[in-house]
PDB file of C-alpha atoms in Angstrom:
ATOM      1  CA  UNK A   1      -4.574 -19.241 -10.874  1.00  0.00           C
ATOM      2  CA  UNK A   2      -2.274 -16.005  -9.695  1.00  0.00           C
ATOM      3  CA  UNK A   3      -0.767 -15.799  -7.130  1.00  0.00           C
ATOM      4  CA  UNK A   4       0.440 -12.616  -5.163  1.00  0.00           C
ATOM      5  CA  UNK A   5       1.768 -11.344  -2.257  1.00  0.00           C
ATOM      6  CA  UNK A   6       0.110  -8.663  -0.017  1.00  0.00           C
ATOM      7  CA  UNK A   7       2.320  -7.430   2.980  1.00  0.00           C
ATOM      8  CA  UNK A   8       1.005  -5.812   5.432  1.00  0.00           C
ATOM      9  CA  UNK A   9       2.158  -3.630   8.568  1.00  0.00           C
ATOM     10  CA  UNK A  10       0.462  -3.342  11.533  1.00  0.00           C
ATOM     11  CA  UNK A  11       0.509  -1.626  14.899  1.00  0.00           C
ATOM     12  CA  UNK A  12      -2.135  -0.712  17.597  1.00  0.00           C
ATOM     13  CA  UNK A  13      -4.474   1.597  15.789  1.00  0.00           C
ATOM     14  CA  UNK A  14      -3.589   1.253  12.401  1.00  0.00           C
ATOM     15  CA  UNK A  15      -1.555  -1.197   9.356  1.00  0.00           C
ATOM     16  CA  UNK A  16      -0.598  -0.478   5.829  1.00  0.00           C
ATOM     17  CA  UNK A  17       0.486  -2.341   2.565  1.00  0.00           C
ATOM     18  CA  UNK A  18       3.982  -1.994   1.066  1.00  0.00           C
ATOM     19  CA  UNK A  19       3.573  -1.374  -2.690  1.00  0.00           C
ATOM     20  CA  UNK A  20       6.173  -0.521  -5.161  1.00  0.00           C
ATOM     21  CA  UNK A  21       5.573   3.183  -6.217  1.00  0.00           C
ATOM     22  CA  UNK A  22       6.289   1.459  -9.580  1.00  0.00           C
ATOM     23  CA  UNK A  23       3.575  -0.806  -9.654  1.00  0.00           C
ATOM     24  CA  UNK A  24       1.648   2.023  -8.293  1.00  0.00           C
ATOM     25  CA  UNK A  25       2.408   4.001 -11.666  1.00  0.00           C
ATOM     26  CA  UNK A  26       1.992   1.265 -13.535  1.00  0.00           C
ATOM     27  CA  UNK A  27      -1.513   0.656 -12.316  1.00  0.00           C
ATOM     28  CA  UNK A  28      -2.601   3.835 -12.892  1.00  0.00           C
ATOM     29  CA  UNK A  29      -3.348   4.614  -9.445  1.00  0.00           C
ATOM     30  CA  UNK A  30      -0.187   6.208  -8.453  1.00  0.00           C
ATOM     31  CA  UNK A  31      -2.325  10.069  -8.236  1.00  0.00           C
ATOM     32  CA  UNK A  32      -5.390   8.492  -6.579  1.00  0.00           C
ATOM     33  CA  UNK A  33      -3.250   7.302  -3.323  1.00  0.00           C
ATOM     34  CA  UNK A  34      -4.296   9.906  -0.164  1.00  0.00           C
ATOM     35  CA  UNK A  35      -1.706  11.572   2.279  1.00  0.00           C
ATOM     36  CA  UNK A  36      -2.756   8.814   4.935  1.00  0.00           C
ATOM     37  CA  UNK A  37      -0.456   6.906   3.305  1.00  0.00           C
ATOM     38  CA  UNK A  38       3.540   6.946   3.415  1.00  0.00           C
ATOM     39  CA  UNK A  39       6.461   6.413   1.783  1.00  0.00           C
ATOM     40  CA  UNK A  40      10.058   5.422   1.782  1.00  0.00           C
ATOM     41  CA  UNK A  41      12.625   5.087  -1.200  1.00  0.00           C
ATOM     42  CA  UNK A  42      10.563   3.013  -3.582  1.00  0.00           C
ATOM     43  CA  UNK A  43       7.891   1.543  -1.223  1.00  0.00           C
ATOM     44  CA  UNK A  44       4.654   3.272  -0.860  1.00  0.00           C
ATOM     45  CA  UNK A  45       2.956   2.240   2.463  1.00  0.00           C
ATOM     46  CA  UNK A  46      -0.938   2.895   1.562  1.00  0.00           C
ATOM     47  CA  UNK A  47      -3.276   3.123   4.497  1.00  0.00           C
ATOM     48  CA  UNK A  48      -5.611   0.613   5.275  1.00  0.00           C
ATOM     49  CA  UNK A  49      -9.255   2.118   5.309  1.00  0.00           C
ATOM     50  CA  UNK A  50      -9.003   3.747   2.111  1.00  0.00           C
ATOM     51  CA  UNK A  51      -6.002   3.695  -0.298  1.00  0.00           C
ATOM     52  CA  UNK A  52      -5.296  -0.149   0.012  1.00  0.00           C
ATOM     53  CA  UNK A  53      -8.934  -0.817  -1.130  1.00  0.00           C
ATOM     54  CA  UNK A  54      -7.888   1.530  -4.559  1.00  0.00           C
ATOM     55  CA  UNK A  55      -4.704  -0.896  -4.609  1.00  0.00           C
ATOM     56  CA  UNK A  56      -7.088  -4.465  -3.992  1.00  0.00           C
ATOM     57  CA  UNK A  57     -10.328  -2.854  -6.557  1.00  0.00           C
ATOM     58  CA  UNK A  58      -7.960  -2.066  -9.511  1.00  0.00           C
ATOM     59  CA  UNK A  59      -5.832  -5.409  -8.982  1.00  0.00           C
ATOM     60  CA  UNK A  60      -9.355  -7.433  -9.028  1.00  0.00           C
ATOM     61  CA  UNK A  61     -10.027  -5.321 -12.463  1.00  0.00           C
ATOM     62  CA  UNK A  62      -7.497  -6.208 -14.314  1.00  0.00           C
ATOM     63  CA  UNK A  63      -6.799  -9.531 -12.585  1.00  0.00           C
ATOM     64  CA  UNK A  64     -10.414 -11.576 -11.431  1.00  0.00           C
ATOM     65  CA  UNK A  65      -9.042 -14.635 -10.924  1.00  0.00           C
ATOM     66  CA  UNK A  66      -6.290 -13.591  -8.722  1.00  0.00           C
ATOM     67  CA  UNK A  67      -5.455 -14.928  -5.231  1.00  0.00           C
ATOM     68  CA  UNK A  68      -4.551 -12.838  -2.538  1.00  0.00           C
ATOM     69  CA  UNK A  69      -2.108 -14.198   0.117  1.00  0.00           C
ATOM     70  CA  UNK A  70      -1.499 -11.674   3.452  1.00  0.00           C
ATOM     71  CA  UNK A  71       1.547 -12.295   4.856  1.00  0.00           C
ATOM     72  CA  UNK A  72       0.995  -9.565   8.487  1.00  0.00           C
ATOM     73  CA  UNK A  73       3.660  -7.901  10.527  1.00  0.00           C
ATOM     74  CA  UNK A  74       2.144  -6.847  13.647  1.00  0.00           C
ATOM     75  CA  UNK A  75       3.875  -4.728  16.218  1.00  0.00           C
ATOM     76  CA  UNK A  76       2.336  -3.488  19.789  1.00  0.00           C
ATOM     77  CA  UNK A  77       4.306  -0.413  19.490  1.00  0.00           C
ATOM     78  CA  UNK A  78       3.819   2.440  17.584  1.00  0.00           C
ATOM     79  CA  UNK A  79       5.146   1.558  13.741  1.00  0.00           C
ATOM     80  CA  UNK A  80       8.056   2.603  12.528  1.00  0.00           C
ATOM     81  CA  UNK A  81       6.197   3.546   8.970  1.00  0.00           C
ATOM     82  CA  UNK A  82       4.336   6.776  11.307  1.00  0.00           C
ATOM     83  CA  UNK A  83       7.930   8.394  10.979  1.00  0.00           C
ATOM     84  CA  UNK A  84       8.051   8.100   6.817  1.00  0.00           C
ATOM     85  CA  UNK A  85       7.296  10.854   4.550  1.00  0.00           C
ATOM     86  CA  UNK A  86       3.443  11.429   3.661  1.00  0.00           C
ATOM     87  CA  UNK A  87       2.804   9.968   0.313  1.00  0.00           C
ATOM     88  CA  UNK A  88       1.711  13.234  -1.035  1.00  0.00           C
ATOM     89  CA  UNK A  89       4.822  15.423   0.263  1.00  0.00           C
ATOM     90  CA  UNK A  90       6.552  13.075  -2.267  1.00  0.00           C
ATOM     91  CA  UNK A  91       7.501  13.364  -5.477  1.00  0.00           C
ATOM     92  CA  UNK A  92       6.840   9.029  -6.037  1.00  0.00           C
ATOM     93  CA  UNK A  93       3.142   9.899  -7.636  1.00  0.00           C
ATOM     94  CA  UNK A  94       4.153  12.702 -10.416  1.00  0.00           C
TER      95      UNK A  94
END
């Protein structure tokens, strides 16, 4: 069975999942990700209520046997991902 890693980031109200824009592309979901999310050089940071299910329902598609393994990064503060650029004022999805 495959394997893969889902990291997530977490603070008070809110966490996202840190996705290569790459795989993003490469999944054909790269256009479908919302401006909840964020991103950061390569990294797209997709927002949990919405965007990460896109990322989880197309990864199940082309991959039903996969396992899913959360690794979580929790912080009481407010995250430092809040301060990145809005996934659609980017350029990472074109």
């Amino acid at each position: 069975m495959q394997k893969t890693v889902i990291k997530i980031y977490g603070d008070a109200s809110h966490a996202w999942c840190a996705v290569p824009v790459e795989e993003l592309k490469e999944l054909n979901i790269a256009h479908l990700i919302s401006g909840y999310s964020y991103h950061r050089n390569d990294i797209a940071y997709l927002e949990e209520d919405c965007d990460l299910g896109i990322y989880m329902n197309r990864l199940k598609e082309l991959h039903p046997d996969m396992e899913f393994i959360f690794k979580e990064e929790h912080t009481n503060r407010e995250s430092h991902i809040r301060n990145y650029k809005s996934y659609l004022l980017g350029t990472c999805f074109e």
